[in-house]
XYZ file of C-alpha atoms in Angstrom:
294
model
C 152.712 175.141 -24.643
C 154.048 173.218 -27.671
C 152.822 174.025 -31.148
C 153.129 170.397 -32.279
C 151.235 167.763 -30.259
C 154.218 165.413 -30.767
C 155.992 167.440 -28.081
C 153.509 166.148 -25.497
C 153.360 162.869 -23.618
C 150.866 160.256 -24.828
C 148.667 160.913 -21.813
C 148.640 164.685 -22.449
C 147.908 164.165 -26.140
C 144.990 161.895 -25.292
C 143.641 164.348 -22.717
C 143.906 167.361 -25.014
C 142.512 165.505 -28.016
C 139.521 164.278 -26.012
C 138.717 167.706 -24.590
C 139.108 169.293 -28.031
C 136.767 166.762 -29.634
C 134.222 167.366 -26.890
C 134.361 171.145 -27.309
C 134.220 170.934 -31.091
C 131.210 168.659 -30.826
C 129.439 171.070 -28.472
C 130.264 174.065 -30.679
C 129.093 172.270 -33.838
C 125.918 171.026 -32.193
C 124.989 174.413 -30.767
C 125.627 175.936 -34.185
C 122.344 174.373 -35.254
C 120.441 176.506 -32.735
C 119.464 180.110 -33.595
C 121.998 182.607 -32.242
C 119.663 184.264 -29.731
C 119.247 180.874 -27.984
C 122.670 179.427 -28.724
C 124.582 181.983 -26.651
C 122.563 181.624 -23.411
C 122.492 177.819 -23.765
C 126.293 177.716 -23.924
C 126.450 180.064 -20.951
C 124.244 177.772 -18.892
C 126.163 174.681 -20.009
C 129.553 176.048 -18.943
C 128.029 177.321 -15.706
C 126.686 173.833 -14.977
C 130.057 172.208 -15.723
C 132.063 174.787 -13.759
C 132.014 172.921 -10.416
C 133.214 169.754 -12.166
C 136.071 171.254 -14.194
C 137.381 173.393 -11.346
C 136.166 176.837 -12.388
C 134.204 177.364 -9.179
C 137.208 176.477 -7.050
C 139.372 179.027 -8.883
C 136.730 181.745 -8.616
C 136.283 181.094 -4.915
C 140.045 181.092 -4.293
C 140.490 184.438 -6.058
C 137.517 186.021 -4.316
C 138.653 184.753 -0.902
C 141.998 186.455 -1.512
C 140.694 189.757 -2.851
C 137.115 190.114 -1.612
C 136.845 188.191 1.687
C 134.029 190.566 2.660
C 131.601 189.071 0.153
C 128.785 186.964 1.635
C 128.490 183.332 0.521
C 125.350 184.059 -1.504
C 127.226 186.653 -3.579
C 130.209 184.345 -4.085
C 127.883 181.578 -5.276
C 126.144 183.986 -7.643
C 129.479 185.122 -9.091
C 130.584 181.524 -9.641
C 127.552 181.053 -11.898
C 127.789 184.458 -13.613
C 131.523 184.273 -14.361
C 131.249 180.834 -15.948
C 128.118 181.868 -17.840
C 129.960 184.820 -19.360
C 132.925 182.589 -20.271
C 130.623 180.166 -22.078
C 128.868 182.952 -23.945
C 132.204 184.445 -24.985
C 133.462 181.135 -26.376
C 130.400 180.347 -28.465
C 130.209 183.954 -29.715
C 133.681 183.701 -31.206
C 132.584 180.655 -33.232
C 129.266 182.189 -34.283
C 130.637 184.147 -37.229
C 128.411 186.841 -38.720
C 125.675 186.907 -36.037
C 128.287 187.807 -33.416
C 129.945 190.343 -35.712
C 126.573 191.980 -36.354
C 126.050 192.462 -32.607
C 129.588 193.749 -32.130
C 129.340 196.172 -35.054
C 126.030 197.555 -33.775
C 127.411 198.283 -30.303
C 127.583 201.972 -29.324
C 131.046 203.352 -28.642
C 131.444 205.751 -25.730
C 134.111 207.283 -23.516
C 136.811 209.957 -23.732
C 139.283 207.536 -25.278
C 137.396 207.585 -28.581
C 138.457 211.176 -29.259
C 142.049 210.277 -28.366
C 141.931 207.320 -30.761
C 140.568 209.446 -33.590
C 143.192 212.138 -32.957
C 145.982 209.557 -33.078
C 144.677 208.186 -36.380
C 144.555 211.687 -37.852
C 148.152 212.274 -36.785
C 149.402 208.885 -37.981
C 150.423 208.157 -34.385
C 150.563 204.532 -33.235
C 148.109 203.334 -30.586
C 148.192 200.591 -27.974
C 144.709 199.553 -26.875
C 144.892 197.714 -23.548
C 142.040 195.568 -22.352
C 141.304 192.696 -20.005
C 139.484 189.372 -19.955
C 136.226 191.153 -19.403
C 132.858 190.892 -21.149
C 133.865 189.812 -24.629
C 136.979 191.766 -25.557
C 136.816 190.586 -29.201
C 133.573 192.516 -29.593
C 135.555 195.740 -29.130
C 138.209 194.632 -31.616
C 135.598 193.725 -34.197
C 133.730 197.018 -33.738
C 136.817 199.197 -34.160
C 138.077 197.245 -37.169
C 134.674 197.791 -38.792
C 135.133 201.530 -38.153
C 138.275 201.457 -40.285
C 140.983 201.247 -37.663
C 144.038 199.301 -38.814
C 144.362 196.990 -35.852
C 146.475 193.995 -34.940
C 146.240 191.991 -31.735
C 148.596 190.073 -29.481
C 147.395 186.676 -28.249
C 148.753 183.911 -26.031
C 148.789 180.405 -27.472
C 146.547 177.963 -25.614
C 147.991 174.918 -23.863
C 145.806 172.566 -25.899
C 147.454 172.503 -29.353
C 144.460 170.822 -30.985
C 142.054 173.485 -29.771
C 144.549 176.299 -30.373
C 144.810 175.519 -34.096
C 141.147 176.189 -34.889
C 140.818 178.865 -32.182
C 143.465 181.011 -33.905
C 141.784 180.546 -37.279
C 138.533 181.668 -35.675
C 139.861 184.870 -34.088
C 141.723 185.696 -37.298
C 138.354 185.860 -39.051
C 137.514 188.849 -36.870
C 140.576 190.709 -38.074
C 144.258 190.452 -38.920
C 147.125 190.656 -38.246
C 147.362 188.507 -35.127
C 150.667 188.330 -33.240
C 151.451 185.268 -31.145
C 153.130 186.067 -27.836
C 156.835 185.293 -28.180
C 159.951 186.598 -29.901
C 158.684 186.377 -33.494
C 155.253 187.765 -32.674
C 156.795 190.652 -30.765
C 158.997 191.593 -33.730
C 156.000 191.562 -36.074
C 153.927 193.588 -33.622
C 156.650 196.225 -33.258
C 156.868 196.609 -37.039
C 153.118 197.125 -37.168
C 153.306 199.686 -34.382
C 156.220 201.590 -35.909
C 154.206 201.914 -39.098
C 151.572 203.905 -37.229
C 149.314 200.926 -36.637
C 147.099 200.019 -33.704
C 147.655 196.984 -31.531
C 145.313 195.474 -28.954
C 146.785 193.723 -25.915
C 144.948 191.804 -23.204
C 146.987 192.949 -20.228
C 145.562 191.131 -17.194
C 147.346 187.769 -17.201
C 150.171 186.620 -14.927
C 153.357 187.518 -16.806
C 156.707 185.884 -16.114
C 159.291 188.625 -15.689
C 156.666 191.280 -15.020
C 156.362 193.644 -12.081
C 154.300 193.119 -8.938
C 151.455 195.608 -9.206
C 148.427 195.606 -6.929
C 145.131 194.453 -8.391
C 142.223 194.355 -5.957
C 144.704 195.177 -3.214
C 146.939 192.142 -3.813
C 150.228 192.066 -5.773
C 149.853 190.467 -9.198
C 152.790 189.957 -11.555
C 151.964 192.148 -14.544
C 153.728 192.852 -17.827
C 154.976 196.420 -18.273
C 155.852 195.779 -21.928
C 152.779 197.616 -23.320
C 153.787 200.752 -21.412
C 157.421 200.369 -22.488
C 156.328 200.148 -26.134
C 154.081 203.186 -25.739
C 156.987 205.225 -24.396
C 159.514 203.965 -26.942
C 157.320 204.601 -29.990
C 155.294 207.552 -28.667
C 152.095 205.535 -28.920
C 148.829 206.565 -27.330
C 147.871 204.037 -24.649
C 144.094 203.741 -24.278
C 142.048 201.241 -22.225
C 139.129 199.691 -24.121
C 136.418 197.288 -22.961
C 133.281 195.594 -24.274
C 130.634 195.541 -21.537
C 128.016 192.833 -21.904
C 124.531 194.281 -21.644
C 121.592 193.065 -19.551
C 120.137 190.937 -22.366
C 123.381 188.928 -22.455
C 123.787 189.354 -26.228
C 124.631 192.994 -26.875
C 127.585 195.149 -25.875
C 128.658 198.679 -25.138
C 132.195 199.527 -26.252
C 133.877 202.019 -23.964
C 137.268 203.681 -24.429
C 138.571 205.216 -21.231
C 140.859 208.221 -20.949
C 144.322 207.893 -22.482
C 147.014 206.851 -19.993
C 149.486 209.762 -19.605
C 153.103 208.962 -20.459
C 155.333 208.742 -17.387
C 157.226 205.524 -16.610
C 156.304 201.883 -17.325
C 155.323 200.933 -13.770
C 153.214 204.050 -13.165
C 151.425 203.609 -16.490
C 150.808 199.908 -15.901
C 149.476 200.649 -12.433
C 147.051 203.128 -13.992
C 145.844 200.425 -16.395
C 145.312 197.972 -13.525
C 143.449 200.579 -11.470
C 141.257 201.441 -14.449
C 140.330 197.799 -15.013
C 139.701 197.199 -11.317
C 137.279 200.120 -11.180
C 135.321 198.655 -14.083
C 135.353 195.116 -12.684
C 134.003 196.322 -9.341
C 130.972 197.645 -11.223
C 130.523 194.397 -13.197
C 132.055 191.657 -11.041
C 130.556 188.781 -13.011
C 132.048 189.883 -16.334
C 135.727 189.489 -15.417
C 137.344 186.062 -15.849
C 137.924 185.211 -12.197
C 138.864 181.704 -13.378
C 142.370 182.899 -14.284
C 145.294 182.396 -11.920
C 145.889 186.125 -11.717
C 147.538 185.986 -8.286
C 150.064 183.184 -8.358
C 151.993 182.491 -5.130
């Protein structure tokens, strides 16, 4: 995933530039529509395009592997719901203040909130682990508004044209942002050692990770968040933003702190925690990801 487009072939540059221009045009055009309509329109648009761009195929492949018991009607419903949520999430990030207002107004529940407040009182670092579920940036925005000094780790997108403005957009929610890689890791560790809070999306395939079951199938998963928690005595707390029935609002939930043990056991606990939540809200997890690579 090169930073500079010059590192790509001419064909790749043309493909990425075209897709970026299309997305920017859609985002700009929808920005003229009031927020309460803009978000569902983008959800329906991405849902309609999903069979064409390959989202449905990925969702079906993942569900066939992990939930072969689901009837075809439920699989078809999830194909629409997953893509709808992805579209809503994208346009929300570019909505600015209207999205932040919704995120800031979200109630915060769960036993992890007390653990987070205790860590802040003690000056103890915290690692908030989340997944590609609901709209995870709603949780980050909400907690930053509550005064938590929070940084976040992100993975650069393959499309360098889209990545440039995407990073600027998520930085408007809160800084610092740490790009996955050697430099970003060093900056993130400094932030953590200073008693800061970092948020990590922990449900992507990770080269060099450990095979840990997710929905009953081994998925290569990074144990680095757990290793950092052990090394710097950081509280490790799962956090999620659950999209509500109206499709616009959220509930922020912080689950119980993960007890310190060893990296694999702690990471397995994180995966189990996320799986339990996803089973209750199947359409809100990003089944379009290649979570289980062969």
